[in-house]
Coordinates of C-alpha atoms in Angstrom, one line a residue:
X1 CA -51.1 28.1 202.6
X2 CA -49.8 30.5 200.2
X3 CA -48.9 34.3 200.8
X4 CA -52.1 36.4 201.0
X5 CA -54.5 33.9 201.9
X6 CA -56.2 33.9 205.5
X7 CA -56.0 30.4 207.4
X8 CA -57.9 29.7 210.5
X9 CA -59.3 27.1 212.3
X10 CA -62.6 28.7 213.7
X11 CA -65.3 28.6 210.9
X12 CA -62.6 27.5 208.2
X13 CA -64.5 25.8 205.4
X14 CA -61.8 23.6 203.8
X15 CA -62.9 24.2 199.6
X16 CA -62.8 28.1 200.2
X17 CA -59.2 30.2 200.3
X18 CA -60.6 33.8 202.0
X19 CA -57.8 36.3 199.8
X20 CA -56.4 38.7 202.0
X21 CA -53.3 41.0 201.7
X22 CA -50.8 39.1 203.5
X23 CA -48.4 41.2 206.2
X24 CA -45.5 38.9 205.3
X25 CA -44.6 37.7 201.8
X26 CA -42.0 36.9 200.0
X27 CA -40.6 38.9 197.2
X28 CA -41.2 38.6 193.8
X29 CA -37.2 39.5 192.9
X30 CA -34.2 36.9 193.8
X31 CA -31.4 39.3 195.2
X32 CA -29.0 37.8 197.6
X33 CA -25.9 39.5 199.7
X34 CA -22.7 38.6 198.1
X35 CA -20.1 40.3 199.9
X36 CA -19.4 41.7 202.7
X37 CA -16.1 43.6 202.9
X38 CA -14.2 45.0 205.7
X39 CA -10.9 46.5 203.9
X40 CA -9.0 47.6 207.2
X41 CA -9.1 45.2 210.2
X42 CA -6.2 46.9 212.1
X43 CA -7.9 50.3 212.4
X44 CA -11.1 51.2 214.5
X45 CA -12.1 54.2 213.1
X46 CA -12.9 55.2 209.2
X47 CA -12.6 51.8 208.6
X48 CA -13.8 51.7 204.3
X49 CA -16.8 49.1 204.6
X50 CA -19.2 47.4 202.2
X51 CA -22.1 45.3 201.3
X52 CA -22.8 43.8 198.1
X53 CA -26.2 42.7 196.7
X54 CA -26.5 40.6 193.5
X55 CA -29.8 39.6 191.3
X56 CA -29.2 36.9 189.1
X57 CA -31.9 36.6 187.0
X58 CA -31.5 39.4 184.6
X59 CA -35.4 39.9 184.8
X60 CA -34.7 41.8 188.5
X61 CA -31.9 44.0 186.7
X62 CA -32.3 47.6 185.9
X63 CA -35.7 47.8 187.3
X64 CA -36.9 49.5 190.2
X65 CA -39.5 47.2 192.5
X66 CA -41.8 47.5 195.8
X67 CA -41.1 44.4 197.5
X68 CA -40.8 46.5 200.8
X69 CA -36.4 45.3 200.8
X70 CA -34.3 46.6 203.3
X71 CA -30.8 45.6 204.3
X72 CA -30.9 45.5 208.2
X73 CA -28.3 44.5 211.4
X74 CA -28.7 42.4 213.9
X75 CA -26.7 43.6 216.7
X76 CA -25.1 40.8 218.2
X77 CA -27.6 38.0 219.1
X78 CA -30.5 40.2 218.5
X79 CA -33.6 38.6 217.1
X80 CA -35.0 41.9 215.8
X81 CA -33.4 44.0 213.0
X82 CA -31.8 47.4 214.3
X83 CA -34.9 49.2 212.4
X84 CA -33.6 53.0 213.0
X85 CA -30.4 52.0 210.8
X86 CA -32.1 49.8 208.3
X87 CA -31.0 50.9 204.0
X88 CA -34.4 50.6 201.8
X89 CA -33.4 48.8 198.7
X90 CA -35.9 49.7 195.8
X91 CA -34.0 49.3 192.5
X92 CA -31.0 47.2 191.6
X93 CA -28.9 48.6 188.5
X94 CA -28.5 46.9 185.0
X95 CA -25.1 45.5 186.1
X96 CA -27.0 42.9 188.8
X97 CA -24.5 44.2 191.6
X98 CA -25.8 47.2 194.3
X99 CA -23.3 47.9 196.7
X100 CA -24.1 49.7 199.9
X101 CA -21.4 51.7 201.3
X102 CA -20.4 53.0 204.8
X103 CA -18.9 57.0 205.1
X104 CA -15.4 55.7 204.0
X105 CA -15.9 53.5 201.5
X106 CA -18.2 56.2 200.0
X107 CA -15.5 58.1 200.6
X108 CA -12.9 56.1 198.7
X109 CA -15.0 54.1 196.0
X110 CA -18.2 57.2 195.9
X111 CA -19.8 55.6 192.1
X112 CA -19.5 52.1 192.7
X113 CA -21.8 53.0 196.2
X114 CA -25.2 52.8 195.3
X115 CA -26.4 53.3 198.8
X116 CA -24.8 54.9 201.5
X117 CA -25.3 54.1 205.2
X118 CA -24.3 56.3 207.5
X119 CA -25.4 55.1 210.6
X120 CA -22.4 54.2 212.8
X121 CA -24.9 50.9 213.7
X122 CA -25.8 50.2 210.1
X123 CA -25.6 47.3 208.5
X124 CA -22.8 48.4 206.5
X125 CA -20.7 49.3 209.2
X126 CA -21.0 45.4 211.1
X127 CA -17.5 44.6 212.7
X128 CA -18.0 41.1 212.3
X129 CA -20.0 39.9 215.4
X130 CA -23.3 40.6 213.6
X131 CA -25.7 39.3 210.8
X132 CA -26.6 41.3 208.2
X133 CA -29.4 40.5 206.4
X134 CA -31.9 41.6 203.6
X135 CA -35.4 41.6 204.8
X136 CA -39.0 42.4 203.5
X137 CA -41.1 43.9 205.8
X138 CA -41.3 46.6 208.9
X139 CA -41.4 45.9 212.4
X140 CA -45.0 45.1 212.0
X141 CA -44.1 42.3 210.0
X142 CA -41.2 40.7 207.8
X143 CA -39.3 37.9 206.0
X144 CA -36.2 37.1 205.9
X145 CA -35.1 37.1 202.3
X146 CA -31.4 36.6 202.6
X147 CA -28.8 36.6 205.9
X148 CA -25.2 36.5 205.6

């Protein structure tokens, strides 16, 4: 079936699609997670770190869009997103490239941030052990659109 239309098998008649608003669909916009930088592995605190996000088709570039994006963390073998943390992404610039920043690496790089997360359990602030991943959806519902 495709996104927005209702399947069932009670009282399904096979030549008539029901269209419904879907809960889960994919979105329209091709953005995938590029980088993901961790510039000081030696220290534990204010430790400058990053995520980058990339469009490639230039149609998704300079535009902002409702496709319900956020970048989210999955703590460790988690199968739900850390929601409280999660970075709404609703535009990406002209230049293809939105990078979401922790504290210090807002701190050193401040323009090239386009997003700043300053949860300590953000997505831009994973140590390693964790996937990040760009999802549409809330906890009622989403879809994975990219996981690094």
């Amino acid at each position: 079936p495709q996104c927005g239309q209702e399947v069932s098998p009670d009282g399904m008649d096979i030549n008539e699609w029901k269209e419904v608003v879907g809960p889960v669909c994919a979105p329209e916009a091709t953005i995938i997670i590029t980088e993901i930088v961790d510039k000081d592995v030696d220290s534990y605190t204010n430790v400058p770190r990053y995520v980058e996000l990339y469009a490639p088709r230039r149609r998704h570039r300079g535009m902002a869009f409702d496709h319900d994006l956020k970048l989210v963390i999955f703590h460790s073998d988690s199968e739900e997103p850390h929601w409280p943390s999660a970075v709404s992404i609703d535009y990406m610039p002209e230049s293809g490239f939105l990078v979401v920043c922790n504290k210090a690496a807002y701190e050193s790089y401040r323009s090239e941030c386009a997003e700043v997360s300053y949860d300590i359990a953000g997505p831009a602030n994973s140590n390693g052990n964790d996937q990040i991943a760009l999802i549409s959806g809330d906890e009622s519902g989403w879809f994975v659109v990219d996981i690094y």
